[in-house]
Coordinates of C-alpha atoms in Angstrom, one line a residue:
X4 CA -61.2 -24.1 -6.2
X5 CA -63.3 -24.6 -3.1
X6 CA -65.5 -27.5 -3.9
X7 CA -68.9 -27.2 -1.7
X8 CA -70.6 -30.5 -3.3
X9 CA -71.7 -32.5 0.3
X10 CA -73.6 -34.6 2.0
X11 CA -73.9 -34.3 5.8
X12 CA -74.5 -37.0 7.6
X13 CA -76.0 -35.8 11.1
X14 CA -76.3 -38.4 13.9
X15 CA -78.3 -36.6 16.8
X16 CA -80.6 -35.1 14.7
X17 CA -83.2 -34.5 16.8
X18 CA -81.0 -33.2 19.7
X19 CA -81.0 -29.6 21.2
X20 CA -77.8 -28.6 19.3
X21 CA -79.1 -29.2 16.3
X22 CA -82.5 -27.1 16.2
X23 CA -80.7 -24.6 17.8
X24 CA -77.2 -24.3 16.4
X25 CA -76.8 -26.8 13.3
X26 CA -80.0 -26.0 11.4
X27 CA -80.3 -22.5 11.5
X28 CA -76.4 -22.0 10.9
X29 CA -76.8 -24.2 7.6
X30 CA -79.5 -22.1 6.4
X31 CA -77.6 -18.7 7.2
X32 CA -75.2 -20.0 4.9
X33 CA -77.7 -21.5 2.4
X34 CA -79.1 -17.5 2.4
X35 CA -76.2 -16.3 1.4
X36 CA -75.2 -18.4 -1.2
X37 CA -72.2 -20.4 0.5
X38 CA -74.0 -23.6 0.0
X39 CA -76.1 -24.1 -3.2
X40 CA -77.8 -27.0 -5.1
X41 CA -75.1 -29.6 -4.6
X42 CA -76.1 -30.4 -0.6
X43 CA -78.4 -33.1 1.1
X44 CA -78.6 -33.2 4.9
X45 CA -79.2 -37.3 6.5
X46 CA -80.8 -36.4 10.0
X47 CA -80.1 -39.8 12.3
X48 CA -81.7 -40.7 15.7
X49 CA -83.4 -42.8 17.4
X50 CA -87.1 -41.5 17.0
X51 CA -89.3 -42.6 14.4
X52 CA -90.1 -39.5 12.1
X53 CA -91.5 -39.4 8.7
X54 CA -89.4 -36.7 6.4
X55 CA -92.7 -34.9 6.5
X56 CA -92.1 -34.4 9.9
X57 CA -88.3 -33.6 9.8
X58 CA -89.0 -31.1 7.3
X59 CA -91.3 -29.4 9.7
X60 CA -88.6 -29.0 12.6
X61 CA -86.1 -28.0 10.3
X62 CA -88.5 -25.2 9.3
X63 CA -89.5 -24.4 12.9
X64 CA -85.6 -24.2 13.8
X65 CA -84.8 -21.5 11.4
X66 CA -88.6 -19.7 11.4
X67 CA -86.7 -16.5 12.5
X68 CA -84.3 -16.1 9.8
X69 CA -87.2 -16.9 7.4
X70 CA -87.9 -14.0 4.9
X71 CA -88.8 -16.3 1.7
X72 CA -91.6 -19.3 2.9
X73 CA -90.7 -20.6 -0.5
X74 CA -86.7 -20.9 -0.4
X75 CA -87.1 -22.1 3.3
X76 CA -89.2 -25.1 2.1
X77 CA -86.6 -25.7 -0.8
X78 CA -83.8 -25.7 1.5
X79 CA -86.0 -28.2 4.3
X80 CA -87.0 -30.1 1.4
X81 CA -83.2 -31.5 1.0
X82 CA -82.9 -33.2 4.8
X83 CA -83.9 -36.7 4.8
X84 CA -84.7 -38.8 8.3
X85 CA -83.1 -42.1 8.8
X86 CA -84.2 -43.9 12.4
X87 CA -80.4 -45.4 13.5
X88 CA -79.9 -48.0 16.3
X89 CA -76.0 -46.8 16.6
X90 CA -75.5 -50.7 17.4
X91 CA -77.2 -52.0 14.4
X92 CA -75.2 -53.2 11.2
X93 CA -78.6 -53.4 8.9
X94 CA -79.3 -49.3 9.8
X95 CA -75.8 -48.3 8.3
X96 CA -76.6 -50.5 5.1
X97 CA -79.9 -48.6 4.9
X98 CA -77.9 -45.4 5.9
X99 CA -75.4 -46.4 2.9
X100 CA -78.2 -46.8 0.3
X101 CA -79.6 -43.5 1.2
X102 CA -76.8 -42.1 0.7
X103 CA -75.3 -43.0 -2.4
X104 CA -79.3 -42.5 -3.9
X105 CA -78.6 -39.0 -2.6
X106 CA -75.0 -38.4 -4.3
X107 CA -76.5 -39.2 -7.5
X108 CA -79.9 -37.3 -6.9
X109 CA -77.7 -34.0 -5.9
X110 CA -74.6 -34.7 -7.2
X111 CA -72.7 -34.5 -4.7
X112 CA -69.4 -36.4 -6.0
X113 CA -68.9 -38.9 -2.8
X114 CA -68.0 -35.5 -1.0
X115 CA -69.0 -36.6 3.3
X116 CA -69.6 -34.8 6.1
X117 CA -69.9 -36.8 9.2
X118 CA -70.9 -34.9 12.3
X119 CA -71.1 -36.6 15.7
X120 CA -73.7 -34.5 17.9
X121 CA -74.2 -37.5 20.4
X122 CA -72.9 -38.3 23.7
X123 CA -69.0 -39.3 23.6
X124 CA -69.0 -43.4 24.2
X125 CA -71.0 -43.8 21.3
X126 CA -67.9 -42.0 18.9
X127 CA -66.3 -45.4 19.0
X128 CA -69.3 -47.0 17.6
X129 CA -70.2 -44.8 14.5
X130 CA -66.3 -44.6 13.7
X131 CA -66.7 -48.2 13.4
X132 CA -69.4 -48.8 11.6
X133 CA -69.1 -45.9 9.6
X134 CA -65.4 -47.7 7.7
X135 CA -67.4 -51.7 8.2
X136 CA -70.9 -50.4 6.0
X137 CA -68.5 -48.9 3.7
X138 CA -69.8 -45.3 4.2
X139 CA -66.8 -43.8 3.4
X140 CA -65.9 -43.0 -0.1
X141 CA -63.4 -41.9 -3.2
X142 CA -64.6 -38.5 -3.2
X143 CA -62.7 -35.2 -2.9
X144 CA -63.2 -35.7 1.0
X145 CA -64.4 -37.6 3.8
X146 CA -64.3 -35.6 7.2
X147 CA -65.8 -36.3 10.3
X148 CA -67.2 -33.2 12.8
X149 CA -66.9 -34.0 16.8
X150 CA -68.4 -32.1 19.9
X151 CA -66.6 -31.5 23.0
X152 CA -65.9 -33.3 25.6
X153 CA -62.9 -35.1 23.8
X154 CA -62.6 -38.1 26.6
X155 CA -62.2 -36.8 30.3
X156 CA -58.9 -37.4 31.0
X157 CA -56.3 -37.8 28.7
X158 CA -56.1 -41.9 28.9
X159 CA -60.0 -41.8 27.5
X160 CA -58.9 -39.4 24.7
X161 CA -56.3 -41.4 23.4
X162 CA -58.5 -44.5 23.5
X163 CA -60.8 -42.3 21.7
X164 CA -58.3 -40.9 19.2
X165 CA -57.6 -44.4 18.6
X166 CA -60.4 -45.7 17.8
X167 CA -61.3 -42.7 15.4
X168 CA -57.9 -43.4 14.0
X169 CA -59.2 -46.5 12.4
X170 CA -61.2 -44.8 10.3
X171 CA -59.8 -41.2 9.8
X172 CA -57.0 -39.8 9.4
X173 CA -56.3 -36.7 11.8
X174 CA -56.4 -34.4 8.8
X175 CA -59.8 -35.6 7.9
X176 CA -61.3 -34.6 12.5
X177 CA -62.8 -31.6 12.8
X178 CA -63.1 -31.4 16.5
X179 CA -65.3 -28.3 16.7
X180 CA -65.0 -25.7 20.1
X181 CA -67.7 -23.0 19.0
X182 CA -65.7 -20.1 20.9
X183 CA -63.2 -21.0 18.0
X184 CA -65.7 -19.7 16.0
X185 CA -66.3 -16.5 17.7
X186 CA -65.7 -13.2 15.6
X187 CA -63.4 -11.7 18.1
X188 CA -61.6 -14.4 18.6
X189 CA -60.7 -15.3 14.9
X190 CA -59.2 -11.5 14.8
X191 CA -56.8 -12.5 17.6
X192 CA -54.4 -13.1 15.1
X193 CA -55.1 -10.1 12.5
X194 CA -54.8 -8.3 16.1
X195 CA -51.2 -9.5 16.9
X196 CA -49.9 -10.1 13.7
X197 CA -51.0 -7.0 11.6
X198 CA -50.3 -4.2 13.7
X199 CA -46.4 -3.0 14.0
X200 CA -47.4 -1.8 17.1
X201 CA -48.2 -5.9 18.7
X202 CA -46.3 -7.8 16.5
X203 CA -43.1 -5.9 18.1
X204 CA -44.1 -6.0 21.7
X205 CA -45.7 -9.3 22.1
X206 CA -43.1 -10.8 24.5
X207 CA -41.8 -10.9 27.5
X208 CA -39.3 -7.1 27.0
X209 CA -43.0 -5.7 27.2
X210 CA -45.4 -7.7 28.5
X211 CA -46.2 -8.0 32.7
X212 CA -48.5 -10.6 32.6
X213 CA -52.2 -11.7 30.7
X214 CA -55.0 -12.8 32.1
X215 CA -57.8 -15.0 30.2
X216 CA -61.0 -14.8 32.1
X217 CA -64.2 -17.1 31.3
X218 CA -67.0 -15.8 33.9
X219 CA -70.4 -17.5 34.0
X220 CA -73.7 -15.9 35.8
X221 CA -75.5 -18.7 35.9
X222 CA -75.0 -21.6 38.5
X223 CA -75.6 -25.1 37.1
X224 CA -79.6 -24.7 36.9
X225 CA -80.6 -28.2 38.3
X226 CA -78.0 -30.1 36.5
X227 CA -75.7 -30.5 39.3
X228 CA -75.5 -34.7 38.7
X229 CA -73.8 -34.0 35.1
X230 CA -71.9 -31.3 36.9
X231 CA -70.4 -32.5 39.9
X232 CA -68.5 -35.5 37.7
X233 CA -66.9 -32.6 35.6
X234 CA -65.9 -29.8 37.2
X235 CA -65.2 -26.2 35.9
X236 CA -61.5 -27.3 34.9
X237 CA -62.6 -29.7 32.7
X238 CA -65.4 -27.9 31.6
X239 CA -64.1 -24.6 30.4
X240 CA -60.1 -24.6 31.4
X241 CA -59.0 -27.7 29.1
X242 CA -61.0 -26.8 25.8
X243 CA -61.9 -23.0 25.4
X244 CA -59.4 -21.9 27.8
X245 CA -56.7 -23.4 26.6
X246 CA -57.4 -22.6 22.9
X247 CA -57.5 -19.2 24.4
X248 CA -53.6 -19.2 25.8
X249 CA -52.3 -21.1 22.7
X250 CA -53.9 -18.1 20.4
X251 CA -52.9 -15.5 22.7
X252 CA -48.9 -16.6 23.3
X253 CA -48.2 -18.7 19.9
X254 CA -45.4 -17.0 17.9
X255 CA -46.2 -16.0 14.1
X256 CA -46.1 -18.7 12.2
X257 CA -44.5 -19.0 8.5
X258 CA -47.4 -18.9 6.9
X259 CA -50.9 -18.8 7.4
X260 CA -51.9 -22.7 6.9
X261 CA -54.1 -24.7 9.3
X262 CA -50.7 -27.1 9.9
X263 CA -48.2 -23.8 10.6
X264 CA -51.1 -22.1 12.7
X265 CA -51.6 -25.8 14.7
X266 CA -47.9 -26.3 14.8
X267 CA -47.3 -23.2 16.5
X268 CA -50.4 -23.8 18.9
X269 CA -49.2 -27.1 19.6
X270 CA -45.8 -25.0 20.6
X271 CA -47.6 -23.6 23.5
X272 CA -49.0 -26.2 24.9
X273 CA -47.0 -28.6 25.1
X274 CA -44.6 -25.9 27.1
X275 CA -47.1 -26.2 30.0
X276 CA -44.9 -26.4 33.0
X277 CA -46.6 -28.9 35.4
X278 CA -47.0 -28.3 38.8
X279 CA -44.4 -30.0 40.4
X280 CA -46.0 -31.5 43.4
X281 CA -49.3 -30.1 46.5
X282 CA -47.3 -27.4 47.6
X283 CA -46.7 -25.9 43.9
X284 CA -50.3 -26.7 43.0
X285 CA -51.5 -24.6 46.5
X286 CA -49.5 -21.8 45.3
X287 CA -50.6 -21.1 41.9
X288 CA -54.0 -23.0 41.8
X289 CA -56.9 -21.7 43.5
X290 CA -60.3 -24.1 43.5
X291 CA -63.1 -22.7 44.8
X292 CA -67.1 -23.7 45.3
X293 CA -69.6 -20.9 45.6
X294 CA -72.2 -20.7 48.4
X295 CA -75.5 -18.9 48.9
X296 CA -75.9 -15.4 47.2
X297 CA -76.5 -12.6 49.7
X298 CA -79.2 -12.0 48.5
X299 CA -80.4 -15.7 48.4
X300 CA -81.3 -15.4 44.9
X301 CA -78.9 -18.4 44.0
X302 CA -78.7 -21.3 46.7
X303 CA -75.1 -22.9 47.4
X304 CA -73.5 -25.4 45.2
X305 CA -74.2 -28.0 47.9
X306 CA -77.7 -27.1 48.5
X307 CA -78.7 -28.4 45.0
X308 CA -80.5 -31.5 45.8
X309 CA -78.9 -33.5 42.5
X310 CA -75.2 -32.5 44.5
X311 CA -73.3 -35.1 46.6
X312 CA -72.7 -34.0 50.1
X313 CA -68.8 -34.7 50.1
X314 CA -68.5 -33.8 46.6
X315 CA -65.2 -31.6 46.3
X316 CA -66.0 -30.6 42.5
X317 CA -64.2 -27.1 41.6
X318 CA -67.3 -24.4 40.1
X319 CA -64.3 -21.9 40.4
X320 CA -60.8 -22.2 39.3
X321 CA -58.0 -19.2 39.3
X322 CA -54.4 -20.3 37.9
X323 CA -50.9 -18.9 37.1
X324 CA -49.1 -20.6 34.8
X325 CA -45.8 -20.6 33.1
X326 CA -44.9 -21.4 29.8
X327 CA -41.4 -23.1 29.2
X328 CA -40.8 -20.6 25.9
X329 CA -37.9 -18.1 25.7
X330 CA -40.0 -15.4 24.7
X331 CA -42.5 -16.2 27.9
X332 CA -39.6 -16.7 30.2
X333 CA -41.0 -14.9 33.5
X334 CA -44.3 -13.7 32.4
X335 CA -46.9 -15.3 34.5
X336 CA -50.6 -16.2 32.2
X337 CA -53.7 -16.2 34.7
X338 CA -56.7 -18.0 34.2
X339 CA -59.7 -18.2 35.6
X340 CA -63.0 -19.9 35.2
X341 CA -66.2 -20.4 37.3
X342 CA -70.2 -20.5 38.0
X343 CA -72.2 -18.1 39.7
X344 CA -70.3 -14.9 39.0
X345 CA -71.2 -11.3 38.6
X346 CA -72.3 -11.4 35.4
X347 CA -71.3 -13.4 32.0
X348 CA -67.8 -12.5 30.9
X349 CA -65.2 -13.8 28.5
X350 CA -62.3 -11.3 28.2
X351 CA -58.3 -11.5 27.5
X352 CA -56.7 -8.4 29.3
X353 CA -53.0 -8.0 28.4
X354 CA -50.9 -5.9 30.9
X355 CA -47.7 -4.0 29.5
X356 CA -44.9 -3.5 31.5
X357 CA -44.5 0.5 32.4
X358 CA -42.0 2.4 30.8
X359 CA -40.7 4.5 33.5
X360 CA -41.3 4.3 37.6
X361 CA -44.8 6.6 38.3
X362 CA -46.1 5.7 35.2
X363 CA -49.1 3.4 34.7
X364 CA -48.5 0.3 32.6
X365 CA -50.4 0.2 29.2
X366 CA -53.5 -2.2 29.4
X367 CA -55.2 -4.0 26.1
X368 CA -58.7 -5.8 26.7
X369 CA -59.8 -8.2 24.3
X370 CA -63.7 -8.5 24.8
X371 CA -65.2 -11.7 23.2
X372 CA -68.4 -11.6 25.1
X373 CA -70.6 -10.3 25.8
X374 CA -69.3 -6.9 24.3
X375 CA -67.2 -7.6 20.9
X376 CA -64.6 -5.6 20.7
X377 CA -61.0 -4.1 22.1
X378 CA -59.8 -1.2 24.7
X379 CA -56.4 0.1 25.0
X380 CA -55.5 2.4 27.6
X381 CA -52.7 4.4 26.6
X382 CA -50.5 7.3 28.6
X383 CA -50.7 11.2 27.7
X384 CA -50.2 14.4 29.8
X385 CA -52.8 15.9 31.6
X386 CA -54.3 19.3 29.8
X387 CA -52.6 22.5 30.6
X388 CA -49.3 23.2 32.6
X389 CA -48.9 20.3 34.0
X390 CA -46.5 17.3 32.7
X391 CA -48.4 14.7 34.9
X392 CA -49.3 11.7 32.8
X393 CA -52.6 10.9 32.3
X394 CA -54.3 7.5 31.0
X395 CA -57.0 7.6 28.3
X396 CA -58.8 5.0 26.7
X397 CA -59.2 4.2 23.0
X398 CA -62.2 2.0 22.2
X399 CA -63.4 -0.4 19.4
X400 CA -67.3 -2.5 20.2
X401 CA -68.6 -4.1 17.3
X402 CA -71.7 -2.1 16.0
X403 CA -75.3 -3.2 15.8
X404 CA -74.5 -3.6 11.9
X405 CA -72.1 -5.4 12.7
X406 CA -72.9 -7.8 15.1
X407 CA -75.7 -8.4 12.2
X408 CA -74.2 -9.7 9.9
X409 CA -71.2 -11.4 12.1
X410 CA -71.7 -15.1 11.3
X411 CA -73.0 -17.4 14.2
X412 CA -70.3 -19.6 15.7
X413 CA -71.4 -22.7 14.3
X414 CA -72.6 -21.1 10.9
X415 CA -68.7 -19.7 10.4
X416 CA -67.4 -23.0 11.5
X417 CA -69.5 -25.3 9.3
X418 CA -68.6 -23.4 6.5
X419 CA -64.6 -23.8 7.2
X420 CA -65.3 -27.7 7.7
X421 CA -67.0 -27.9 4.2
X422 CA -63.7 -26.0 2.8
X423 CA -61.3 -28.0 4.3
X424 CA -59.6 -25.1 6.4
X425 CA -58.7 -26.8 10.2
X426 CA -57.2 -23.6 11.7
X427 CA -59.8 -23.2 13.7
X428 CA -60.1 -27.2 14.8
X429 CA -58.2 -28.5 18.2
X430 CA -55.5 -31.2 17.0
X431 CA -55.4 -34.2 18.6
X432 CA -51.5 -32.7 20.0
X433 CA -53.2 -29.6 21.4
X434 CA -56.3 -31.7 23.2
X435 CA -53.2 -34.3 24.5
X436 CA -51.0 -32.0 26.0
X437 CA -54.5 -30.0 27.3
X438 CA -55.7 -33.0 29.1
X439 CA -51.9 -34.1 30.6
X440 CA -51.8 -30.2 32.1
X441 CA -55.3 -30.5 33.7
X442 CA -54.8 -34.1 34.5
X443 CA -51.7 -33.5 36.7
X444 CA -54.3 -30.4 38.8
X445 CA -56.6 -33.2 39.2
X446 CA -54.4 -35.8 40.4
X447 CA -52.7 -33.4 42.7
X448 CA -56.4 -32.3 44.3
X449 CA -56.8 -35.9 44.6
X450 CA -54.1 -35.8 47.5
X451 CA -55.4 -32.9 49.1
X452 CA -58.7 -34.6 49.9
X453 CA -60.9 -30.7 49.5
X454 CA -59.0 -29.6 52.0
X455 CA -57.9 -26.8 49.6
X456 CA -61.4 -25.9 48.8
X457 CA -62.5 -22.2 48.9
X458 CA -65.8 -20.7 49.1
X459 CA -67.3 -17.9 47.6
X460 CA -70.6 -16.3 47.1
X461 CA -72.7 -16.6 44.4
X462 CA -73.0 -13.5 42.4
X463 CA -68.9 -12.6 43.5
X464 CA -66.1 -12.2 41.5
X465 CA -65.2 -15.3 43.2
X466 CA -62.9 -16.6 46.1
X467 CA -60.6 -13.8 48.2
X468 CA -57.6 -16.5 47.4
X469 CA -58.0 -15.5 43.7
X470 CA -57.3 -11.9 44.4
X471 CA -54.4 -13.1 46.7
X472 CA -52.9 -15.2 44.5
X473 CA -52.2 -12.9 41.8
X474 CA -51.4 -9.8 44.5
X475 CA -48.4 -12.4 45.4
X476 CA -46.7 -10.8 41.8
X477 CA -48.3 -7.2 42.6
X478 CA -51.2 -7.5 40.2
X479 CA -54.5 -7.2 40.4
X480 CA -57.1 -9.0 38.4
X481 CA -59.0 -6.8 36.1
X482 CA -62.0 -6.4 36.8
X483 CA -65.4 -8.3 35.8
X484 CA -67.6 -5.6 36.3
X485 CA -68.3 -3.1 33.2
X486 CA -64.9 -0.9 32.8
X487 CA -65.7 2.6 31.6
X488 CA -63.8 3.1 28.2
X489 CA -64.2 6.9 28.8

């Protein structure tokens, strides 16, 4: 039996994530009954507030879900406010006190949640401290929540895995990617899996190629100084992308468990074929930087004022990939990632290979946002005498209803954290052999010196090199614009 007796120990408190993502998703599930009276919430940071006054931004983060003023103030009522110097020895003792008076007042049976929503060097810190003060206990579990980035390279991550190492077991991090948490992208596997129709023709006999695509409107609104010394490849292509491609090619595994579902992730991943040297990067990696929209409503990545000059950081990337898996052997994956595009997008289009010459190859879309839902265009005749095939379109978007009562990312993965199920939590193997694949891109770019650098224009699908990249193997990308499903 599920045991949902915790305390949550929340250091970052008073940060953005949390009033907008952490509090309300806690009280969606306090709602509907997935958390009851055996929960206390220790809000950390550096500010000095009063619980009085914690209380009263907890209430203000969830005043839209509010329809009882009564059971709102009952669930506020059970977050305390510690100030923490992360640096400090005598603020975890105080921190240690509060919460063992806590366990007893809620009983809560030693059961501890520790999420990290603060910037990644201070990780090595709380780990510490958190296993010196003692904060861990005997309790059914101790497990400790992490935000992305995971290091910035894979040397940083492993120093970071190591250090977290000294206090938790890998069975015991949750390292949390919220498109994990997405509702269309936790049927990817009821999708492949539990329809004859995929399970059978998920390979390379049927398959032509798939295509993950992550496309972003917006450009980086004034924060190109955080931007520029990340890049879109570490941004999007080594977390959500990759989780993408590991849940999209992974083989069943034996059994539905968080370790057979990770195992056969880790599978994929660490079959990333490296590029081999700058000439095999040029020809399946496209990096691109997007200039001034034509209609000037977006200025150039270089005109922001908070961008270097020089700087050669990718707001585009396009890829092909191989994965070194017999059932892969020959099928090329394409990726592609970047600001400034023509409108938000995050889609997984598999193409089938055609049955016969003249016939058009079947097509499944996976939408994950902003539209939830699949397409699959399938071949028929056209109406009347004629035997010429025809392609219609079969169509599945999430309702209204629906979308309703579809947990929120964070809300769906909280909930999984506080029963213990890591399927939907990047292993330190999967982030390792993430980083090496990205890390070998970077340190190939490095020897190029920009000259590779393409341009496109803001509100674009992105760079022409894209297009011809992936016309090389006589495909097209799909496209990002709306596709009729009529």
């Amino acid at each position: 039996m599920t045991n949902n007796n915790f305390l949550l120990t929340l250091f970052g408190a008073t940060g953005d994530l949390a009033s907008r993502k952490l509090y309300p998703g806690l009280y969606r599930l306090y709602k509907l009954g997935h958390i009851g009276e055996h929960f206390a919430v220790i809000g950390l940071g550096r500010r000095v507030w009063t619980k009085d006054h914690y209380e009263q931004v907890i209430l203000d983060s969830i005043e839209h879900l509010i329809d009882d003023e009564a059971h709102a103030q009952e669930f506020a009522r059970r977050f305390y406010y510690n100030p923490l110097d992360m640096t400090a020895d005598e603020d975890y003792k105080a921190l240690r006190n509060l919460s063992l008076e806590l366990d007893k007042k809620y009983g809560l049976e030693g059961n501890r949640l520790f999420y990290l929503s603060v910037a990644p060097h201070f990780f090595t810190e709380v780990t510490h401290h958190i296993q010196a003060q003692n904060l861990l206990t005997d309790g059914d579990f101790n497990r400790l929540i992490i935000e992305k980035p995971f290091g910035h390279d894979f040397e940083s991550a492993q120093v970071l895995q190591n250090a977290l190492n000294q206090a938790f077991d890998e069975n015991q991090i949750y390292r949390i990617d919220h498109y994990l948490g997405k509702e269309i992208v936790q049927s990817i596997e009821n999708l492949r899996f539990d329809n004859q129709l995929m399970a059978h023709a998920w390979n390379k006999e049927s398959i032509a190629n798939i295509q993950i695509t992550l496309a972003e409107a917006v450009d980086v609104e004034g924060r190109g100084e955080f931007y520029d010394g990340t890049g879109a490849s570490k941004d999007m292509l080594q977390n959500h992308m990759m989780q993408l491609l590991a849940l999209i090619a992974m083989e069943q595994p034996e059994e539905f468990t968080a370790d057979k579902v990770r195992e056969r992730k880790i599978e994929v991943l660490e079959s990333l074929q490296l590029y081999a040297d700058v000439k095999d990067l040029q020809a399946n990696v496209v990096r691109g930087q997007y200039t001034t929209s034509h209609d000037k409503d977006l200025i150039g990545y270089h005109k922001d004022d908070s961008v270097a000059d020089d700087s050669c950081t990718e707001t585009y990337v396009a890829l092909r990939l191989h994965l070194n898996l017999p059932q892969w052997k020959g099928v090329p994956f394409y990726l592609r990632t970047g600001k400034a595009l023509t409108r938000k997008l995050t889609v997984i289009d598999v193409e089938f290979k055609p049955t016969r010459p003249g016939v058009p190859a079947n097509h499944l879309r996976i939408e994950i946002d902003p539209d939830l839902g699949y397409t699959f265009w399938l071949n028929t005749k056209k109406v009347g005498f004629s035997t010429e095939p025809e392609v219609v379109s079969f169509n599945h978007t999430l309702s209204d209803e629906e979308r309703a009562i579809s947990p929120d990312d964070y809300e769906r993965l909280i909930l999984e954290v506080i029963h213990g199920d890591a399927s939907r939590f990047a292993h330190w193997q999967e982030v390792a052999h993430s980083w090496k694949f990205v890390d070998r891109i970077q340190e190939l770019w490095q020897e190029t010196k920009g000259k590779d650098i393409c341009f496109y224009p803001a509100k674009s699908d992105g760079p022409k090199e894209a297009d011809q990249l992936i016309a090389q193997d006589g495909f097209q990308w799909k496209p990002i614009a709306k596709q009729s499903s009529t």
